[in-house]
Every structure is written in C-alpha cells, then in structure tokens.
Amino acid sequence: MACDCDYVLKKCDVTEEHYGTCSSLLNGRTSKRNPDGSLSLPNENLSKLKGDVMYHLALDNLNFDLPALYGDVKFVVMGGTKYRMREFACYVAELLGLPKDPKSVNHTKASQRFAMYKIGPVLSVSHGIGIPSMTTVLQELIKVMFYAKAKDPIFIRLGTSGGLGIPPGSVVVSSFGLSGTLEKTYELPVLGVIRKWPSYLDKRLSEELVCSASNFDEFKTYVAGTMGADDFYRGQGRLDGPLCDYSEADKMAYLDKLASLGVKNIEMEANAFAAITGEAGVRASIACVTLVDRLQGDQITTPKTVLKEWQKYPMQVVGALIKNYVERKL
Ligand SMILES: O=P(O)(O)O[C@H]1O[C@H](CO)[C@@H](O)[C@H]1O
Ligand SMILES: O=c1cc[nH]c(=O)[nH]1
C-alpha cells in the first residue's frame, strides 16, 4: 500500500514543535556516532576500565565476544514484559523467514531479571515497569551496542499505555516524552542535584513507523506526545489507587491539560527513553497501544484476550518497519 505519512501526520496535527528545535533528532544523533555508524559514547571513564560488566544483562566485554555476538544488531526493541518480548521475537522470526531460536534462548537468563532474545538483526528485550528499571537495561544495552560496534542501531520501545480521547486499541507513535511536571524533559537527581535532559524522539523514525502503520486498517495510529509517569495511580491522575487526595474534577482538569500539550497517551518510561537515547546518539522511537481511554475511566476492563490482540498492533507496525529495513539492506 502507498505510504500516506503526510496525510496521517497532517491529520495528527504534528508540528516541528513536537520534535523540538534541536531537531538534532536525526542529524544530532547521527553526528554523535562514528563515521561507520558505531556508537561513540561521551564517557571517557569507559576507556579506562579493564573490563566492563553489564550486570543486569549478565554480560561483560572480557568473557563475551560482543562484536561476534551482537555486532550485526540493527534493532533493539524493548517492552515491559518477558512474555511480550518473546512473542515479538517469534513474530519477527516468522516475518523475516528466519528460524525461530529453537530453545527461544534467553540471552540474559543468568541475570534472573530480564529476557533478551536475538533473531537475526533484532534484539527483543524486556525492561520491567517504570523509568528506573527501564533505564538500567537501556543503558546496559547501549553499552553492549557500543562494545559490539553495531552500526547505526535503532532502539524502539513497544509498549502499552492509557489513551487520552482516542479509541482504546489505537497505536500512538511518540514525538516527545513529557515528565510528571509537564516538561519535555527527563529529570534525575545526580550527585545531589536535579538535572534535566530534553526528551524528544527521532522524527524520521516516527514518520517511518507511521508509514508502516498505514499498512494496517484494524487500528488507528496517532503521532503525539507521550507522558512518562513515575507511578501508575496518582502519578497518572487515577482515582482508583489505594490512596487519593484529589477530586474527579481535578483529575479531568489535569488530563485536559495534558491533551492541550499535545499528549495522547500516558505510560511510565517515554521521557527517560527519549532523553537517554538522544544523549547517546541513538535513533529511537516509541510505539504503544492504548488499553483504555482515560477520559472515560481508569480501570482496564477489556477482556485479556482482546488486550492480547491489541498488544499485537504495535508489534505489527514495528515488524513492518524492520522488514522494510532488512529488505532494503539498510
Ligand atoms: O506495557 P509496558 O511496556 O510495560 O508499559 C506500560 O505498562 C506498565 C504499567 O502497567 C508501564 O511499564 C507502562 O509504561
Ligand atoms: O493506563 C495505563 C495503561 C498501561 N500503562 C500505563 O502506564 N497506564
């Protein structure tokens, strides 16, 4: 089917502002890499290490030949659950006509924390819930790609989220991540001081995902901001947590404010994922399905079987993008 990105992007009313003036996004990220596309990380301390242990992945660069194991990786796809990332690995194997890893080898089984599957040029990795869990795996994966000398690796988060005013079962491709304090930044206390980094995603990559999405009629795809909340309940303005000290009117005013800032979904990692990949010079995007329209309610009441089907939508979008890259030998 012909690509109708322009149409979809216009329909979603996405402007340059959604990607920031440092639309460095594409060029800035490229300029941070070596001429051959391998990562050039801005941390001199790494070159002084005798060996580097990626503890949560149970990998290191002394006992593992990382270039041989992961030098051919082009896509690192991450999502919350082990189950989803195993399913995505199997889906990609089928899509690319590659043999399924016979034992579905979890490359990071020894860590007893996460799951990581490799199918050809794709690593499919679970990251758990929330920013601290996700950023721990993300930073170790960036180092693995660095030591492996992988060329122009692309990182994508494949997630679930709560939508704002869009039908449940829609896919949102994120243009920026918004923090809990409504800024397009990721905030982290470092050495006792709160630091902030911009949290925009790669514009060209999101356009490519929208093109991929145009192959599918079963669901709608939007490009918009995504709020990365630090909590599932009060942090997302829910009324149904064990603790709540605001009214329904307060909640609705908050969600309306988010919508007015160009946000169409809420999850728990977007701003950190955007900021860390951006700083490391890695092209990155996020595709999440929405499980509920938060303007209509807080509880996720859709049957599990339907939720499982919906979770396949972003997989299909990302799978089509990967297939396109592999067929064009990029
Ligand atoms: O479906 P995943 O990828 O886990 O993402 C979303 O679901 C979790 C909360 O249920 C959070 O991690 C949120 O970001
Ligand atoms: O509402 C939702 C649904 C999934 N994940 C979230 O973080 N929030």
Coordinates of C-alpha atoms and ligand atoms in Angstrom, one line a residue:
M1 CA 0.0 0.0 0.0
A2 CA 1.2 3.5 -0.8
C3 CA 2.7 5.4 2.1
D4 CA 0.3 8.1 3.4
C5 CA 2.6 9.5 6.1
D6 CA 1.9 13.1 5.1
Y7 CA -1.8 12.5 5.4
V8 CA -1.5 10.8 8.8
L9 CA 0.9 13.4 10.1
K10 CA -1.3 16.3 9.0
K11 CA -4.3 14.5 10.5
C12 CA -2.5 14.2 13.8
D13 CA -1.5 17.9 13.6
V14 CA 2.1 17.2 14.4
T15 CA 4.4 20.2 14.0
E16 CA 8.1 20.7 14.3
E17 CA 7.5 21.9 17.8
H18 CA 6.6 18.3 18.7
Y19 CA 10.2 17.3 18.0
G20 CA 11.9 20.4 19.4
T21 CA 14.1 22.9 17.8
C22 CA 17.1 20.7 18.4
S23 CA 15.6 18.5 15.7
S24 CA 19.0 17.4 16.2
L25 CA 16.9 14.3 16.4
L26 CA 18.1 12.9 13.2
N27 CA 21.2 15.0 12.5
G28 CA 22.3 15.5 16.1
R29 CA 22.0 11.8 16.8
T30 CA 24.0 10.9 13.6
S31 CA 26.7 13.4 14.4
K32 CA 27.3 11.7 17.8
R33 CA 28.2 8.4 16.1
N34 CA 31.5 7.4 14.5
P35 CA 31.7 7.6 10.6
D36 CA 31.0 3.9 10.4
G37 CA 27.8 4.3 12.4
S38 CA 29.1 2.7 15.6
L39 CA 28.4 4.5 18.8
S40 CA 30.8 7.0 20.3
L41 CA 29.8 7.3 23.9
P42 CA 30.5 10.6 25.8
N43 CA 32.1 8.9 28.8
E44 CA 35.9 8.8 29.0
N45 CA 35.9 6.5 32.0
L46 CA 34.8 3.6 29.9
S47 CA 38.2 3.5 28.1
K48 CA 39.9 3.3 31.4
L49 CA 38.1 0.2 32.6
K50 CA 39.9 -3.2 32.4
G51 CA 36.7 -4.8 31.7
D52 CA 33.0 -3.7 31.8
V53 CA 30.3 -5.8 33.4
M54 CA 26.7 -5.2 32.3
Y55 CA 25.5 -6.7 35.5
H56 CA 21.7 -6.7 34.8
L57 CA 22.2 -8.4 31.4
A58 CA 24.8 -10.9 32.8
L59 CA 27.2 -9.8 30.0
D60 CA 30.7 -8.3 30.0
N61 CA 33.2 -7.4 27.4
L62 CA 36.0 -9.7 28.6
N63 CA 34.3 -13.1 28.7
F64 CA 31.9 -12.5 25.8
D65 CA 32.9 -11.6 22.3
L66 CA 30.3 -8.8 22.0
P67 CA 31.2 -7.9 18.4
A68 CA 30.7 -11.5 17.3
L69 CA 27.5 -11.9 19.3
Y70 CA 25.8 -8.6 18.7
G71 CA 27.8 -6.7 16.0
D72 CA 25.1 -7.4 13.5
V73 CA 22.2 -5.9 15.6
K74 CA 20.3 -3.2 13.8
F75 CA 17.2 -3.0 16.1
V76 CA 16.9 -3.2 19.8
V77 CA 13.2 -3.5 20.6
M78 CA 12.2 -3.1 24.3
G79 CA 9.0 -3.6 26.2
G80 CA 7.8 -4.2 29.7
T81 CA 7.2 -7.9 29.9
K82 CA 9.2 -11.0 29.1
Y83 CA 6.2 -12.7 27.6
R84 CA 5.6 -9.8 25.1
M85 CA 9.3 -9.7 24.0
R86 CA 9.4 -13.4 23.5
E87 CA 6.3 -13.2 21.4
F88 CA 7.8 -10.3 19.4
A89 CA 11.0 -12.3 18.8
C90 CA 8.8 -15.2 17.4
Y91 CA 6.8 -12.8 15.3
V92 CA 9.9 -11.2 13.8
A93 CA 11.4 -14.7 13.0
E94 CA 8.3 -15.6 11.1
L95 CA 8.2 -12.2 9.3
L96 CA 11.8 -12.3 8.2
G97 CA 11.7 -16.0 7.4
L98 CA 14.4 -16.8 10.0
P99 CA 14.4 -19.9 12.0
K100 CA 12.9 -19.4 15.5
D101 CA 15.6 -19.8 18.0
P102 CA 14.9 -23.5 18.8
K103 CA 15.1 -23.1 22.5
S104 CA 14.0 -19.5 22.5
V105 CA 17.3 -18.8 24.2
N106 CA 17.1 -16.0 26.7
H107 CA 20.5 -14.4 26.3
T108 CA 20.2 -12.8 29.7
K109 CA 18.8 -15.7 31.6
A110 CA 21.7 -15.7 34.0
S111 CA 20.8 -12.3 35.2
Q112 CA 17.4 -13.7 36.5
R113 CA 15.9 -10.2 35.9
F114 CA 15.1 -9.7 32.3
A115 CA 14.7 -11.6 29.0
M116 CA 16.6 -10.9 25.8
Y117 CA 16.1 -12.8 22.5
K118 CA 18.0 -12.4 19.3
I119 CA 16.5 -13.0 15.9
G120 CA 18.9 -12.0 13.1
P121 CA 19.4 -8.3 13.4
V122 CA 16.8 -7.8 16.1
L123 CA 17.3 -7.9 19.9
S124 CA 14.0 -8.2 21.7
V125 CA 14.4 -7.3 25.4
S126 CA 12.1 -6.9 28.4
H127 CA 12.6 -3.9 30.7
G128 CA 10.1 -4.2 33.6
I129 CA 7.9 -1.4 34.8
G130 CA 8.9 2.2 35.2
I131 CA 11.8 4.5 34.5
P132 CA 14.5 3.1 36.9
S133 CA 14.0 -0.4 35.7
M134 CA 13.9 0.6 32.0
T135 CA 16.9 3.0 32.2
T136 CA 19.0 0.3 33.8
V137 CA 18.5 -2.1 31.0
L138 CA 18.6 0.6 28.3
Q139 CA 22.0 2.0 29.5
E140 CA 23.5 -1.5 29.6
L141 CA 22.1 -2.3 26.1
I142 CA 23.6 1.0 24.8
K143 CA 27.0 -0.2 26.2
V144 CA 26.5 -3.6 24.6
M145 CA 25.9 -2.0 21.2
F146 CA 28.9 0.2 21.8
Y147 CA 31.3 -2.6 22.6
A148 CA 29.8 -4.7 19.8
K149 CA 30.4 -1.9 17.3
A150 CA 26.9 -2.3 16.0
K151 CA 26.3 0.1 13.1
D152 CA 23.6 2.8 13.5
P153 CA 21.5 0.7 15.9
I154 CA 17.9 1.8 16.3
F155 CA 16.1 1.5 19.6
I156 CA 12.3 1.2 19.8
R157 CA 10.0 0.8 22.8
L158 CA 7.0 -1.4 22.2
G159 CA 4.5 -0.7 25.0
T160 CA 1.0 -0.4 26.4
S161 CA -0.5 2.9 27.7
G162 CA -3.6 4.7 28.7
G163 CA -5.0 6.9 25.9
L164 CA -6.4 10.4 26.0
G165 CA -9.5 10.9 23.9
I166 CA -8.7 8.2 21.4
P167 CA -10.3 4.8 20.9
P168 CA -8.8 2.0 23.1
G169 CA -6.8 -0.3 20.8
S170 CA -5.1 2.7 19.0
V171 CA -1.4 2.9 18.4
V172 CA 0.5 6.1 19.5
V173 CA 3.9 6.8 18.0
S174 CA 5.6 9.2 20.4
S175 CA 7.1 12.5 19.2
F176 CA 8.2 13.6 22.6
G177 CA 8.1 12.3 26.2
L178 CA 6.5 14.6 28.9
S179 CA 7.6 14.4 32.5
G180 CA 5.3 14.3 35.5
T181 CA 5.9 18.0 36.0
L182 CA 4.7 18.6 32.4
E183 CA 8.0 19.4 30.8
K184 CA 9.6 17.8 27.7
T185 CA 12.4 16.6 29.8
Y186 CA 13.7 13.6 31.9
E187 CA 14.7 14.7 35.4
L188 CA 17.2 12.8 37.6
P189 CA 19.0 13.8 40.8
V190 CA 22.7 13.4 40.0
L191 CA 25.2 14.0 42.8
G192 CA 22.5 15.6 44.8
V193 CA 21.3 18.0 42.1
I194 CA 18.2 17.7 39.9
R195 CA 19.4 17.5 36.3
K196 CA 17.1 17.7 33.2
W197 CA 17.6 16.4 29.6
P198 CA 15.4 17.1 26.6
S199 CA 13.1 14.2 25.7
Y200 CA 12.3 14.3 22.0
L201 CA 12.3 11.3 19.7
D202 CA 13.6 10.8 16.2
K203 CA 11.3 12.5 13.7
R204 CA 12.3 10.5 10.7
L205 CA 11.9 7.2 12.5
S206 CA 8.4 8.1 13.7
E207 CA 7.5 9.1 10.2
E208 CA 8.7 5.7 9.0
L209 CA 6.6 4.0 11.7
V210 CA 3.6 5.9 10.6
C211 CA 4.2 4.7 7.0
S212 CA 4.4 1.1 8.3
A213 CA 1.2 1.7 10.2
S214 CA -0.6 2.7 7.1
N215 CA -0.4 -1.0 6.0
F216 CA -3.0 -1.9 8.7
D217 CA -6.7 -1.0 8.8
E218 CA -7.7 -2.7 12.1
F219 CA -6.4 0.2 14.2
K220 CA -5.8 3.9 14.1
T221 CA -2.3 5.3 14.5
Y222 CA -1.6 8.7 16.0
V223 CA 1.7 10.7 16.3
A224 CA 1.7 12.7 19.6
G225 CA 3.4 13.4 22.9
T226 CA 3.5 10.6 25.5
M227 CA 3.6 11.3 29.2
G228 CA 6.1 9.1 31.1
A229 CA 4.6 9.0 34.6
D230 CA 6.5 7.8 37.7
D231 CA 3.5 6.0 39.1
F232 CA 0.5 4.1 37.7
Y233 CA -2.1 5.5 40.1
R234 CA -1.8 9.1 41.4
G235 CA 1.1 9.8 39.0
Q236 CA -1.3 9.2 36.1
G237 CA -4.2 11.1 37.8
R238 CA -6.1 7.9 38.6
L239 CA -8.9 7.9 41.2
D240 CA -8.8 4.1 41.8
G241 CA -5.5 3.7 43.7
P242 CA -5.3 2.8 47.4
L243 CA -4.6 6.5 48.1
C244 CA -6.2 9.5 46.6
D245 CA -6.4 13.1 47.8
Y246 CA -7.9 15.0 44.8
S247 CA -11.3 15.2 43.1
E248 CA -12.6 13.8 39.8
A249 CA -12.7 17.5 38.6
D250 CA -9.0 17.9 39.5
K251 CA -8.3 14.7 37.6
M252 CA -10.2 15.8 34.5
A253 CA -8.6 19.2 34.5
Y254 CA -5.2 17.5 34.6
L255 CA -5.9 15.2 31.8
D256 CA -7.3 18.1 29.7
K257 CA -4.1 20.0 30.4
L258 CA -2.1 17.0 29.1
A259 CA -4.2 16.8 26.0
S260 CA -3.8 20.6 25.4
L261 CA 0.0 20.0 25.5
G262 CA -0.3 17.5 22.6
V263 CA -0.2 14.3 24.7
K264 CA -2.4 11.4 23.6
N265 CA -1.1 8.7 25.9
I266 CA 0.4 8.0 29.3
E267 CA 2.8 5.3 30.2
M268 CA 5.8 5.1 32.5
E269 CA 9.1 5.3 30.5
A270 CA 8.7 7.7 27.5
N271 CA 10.6 10.8 28.6
A272 CA 13.6 8.8 30.0
F273 CA 13.8 6.6 27.0
A274 CA 13.7 9.6 24.7
A275 CA 16.3 11.5 26.6
I276 CA 18.9 8.8 27.2
T277 CA 18.8 7.5 23.6
G278 CA 19.1 11.1 22.4
E279 CA 22.1 11.9 24.6
A280 CA 23.8 8.6 23.5
G281 CA 23.3 9.5 19.8
V282 CA 20.9 6.6 19.2
R283 CA 17.9 6.9 16.8
A284 CA 14.8 5.9 18.8
S285 CA 11.1 5.8 18.8
I286 CA 8.2 4.5 20.9
A287 CA 5.0 2.7 19.7
C288 CA 2.4 2.0 22.3
V289 CA -1.1 0.6 22.1
T290 CA -3.7 2.3 24.3
L291 CA -5.7 0.0 26.6
V292 CA -8.2 2.4 28.0
D293 CA -9.4 6.0 27.2
R294 CA -8.5 7.8 30.4
L295 CA -11.1 10.5 29.7
Q296 CA -13.7 7.7 30.1
G297 CA -12.3 5.9 33.2
D298 CA -9.3 4.5 35.0
Q299 CA -9.9 0.7 35.2
I300 CA -8.7 -1.5 32.4
T301 CA -11.8 -3.7 32.0
T302 CA -11.3 -5.0 28.4
P303 CA -11.0 -8.9 28.4
K304 CA -7.5 -10.3 28.5
T305 CA -7.9 -12.0 25.1
V306 CA -8.8 -8.6 23.5
L307 CA -5.9 -6.9 25.3
K308 CA -3.5 -9.6 23.9
E309 CA -4.8 -8.9 20.4
W310 CA -4.3 -5.2 20.8
Q311 CA -0.7 -5.7 22.0
K312 CA 0.0 -7.2 18.6
Y313 CA -0.8 -3.8 16.9
P314 CA 2.5 -2.0 17.7
M315 CA 4.3 -5.3 17.0
Q316 CA 2.9 -5.3 13.5
V317 CA 3.9 -1.6 13.0
V318 CA 7.4 -2.2 14.2
G319 CA 7.7 -5.5 12.4
A320 CA 6.8 -3.9 9.1
L321 CA 9.4 -1.2 9.7
I322 CA 12.1 -3.9 10.4
K323 CA 11.1 -5.9 7.4
N324 CA 11.4 -2.9 5.2
Y325 CA 14.9 -2.1 6.5
V326 CA 16.0 -5.7 6.1
E327 CA 14.7 -5.9 2.6
R328 CA 16.4 -2.7 1.6
K329 CA 19.6 -4.0 3.3
L330 CA 19.9 -0.8 5.4
Ligands
LIG1 O1 3.4 -2.4 28.7 P1 4.7 -1.8 29.2 O2 5.7 -1.8 28.2 O3 5.1 -2.4 30.5 O4 4.4 -0.3 29.5 C1 3.3 0.2 30.4 O5 2.7 -0.7 31.3 C2 3.3 -0.6 32.6 C3 2.2 -0.3 33.6 O6 1.2 -1.3 33.5 C4 4.3 0.5 32.5 O7 5.6 0.0 32.3 C5 3.9 1.3 31.3 O8 4.8 2.1 30.7
LIG2 O1 -3.3 3.4 31.8 C1 -2.2 2.8 31.6 C2 -2.2 1.6 30.8 C3 -1.0 1.0 30.6 N1 0.1 1.5 31.2 C4 0.1 2.7 31.9 O2 1.2 3.1 32.4 N2 -1.0 3.3 32.1

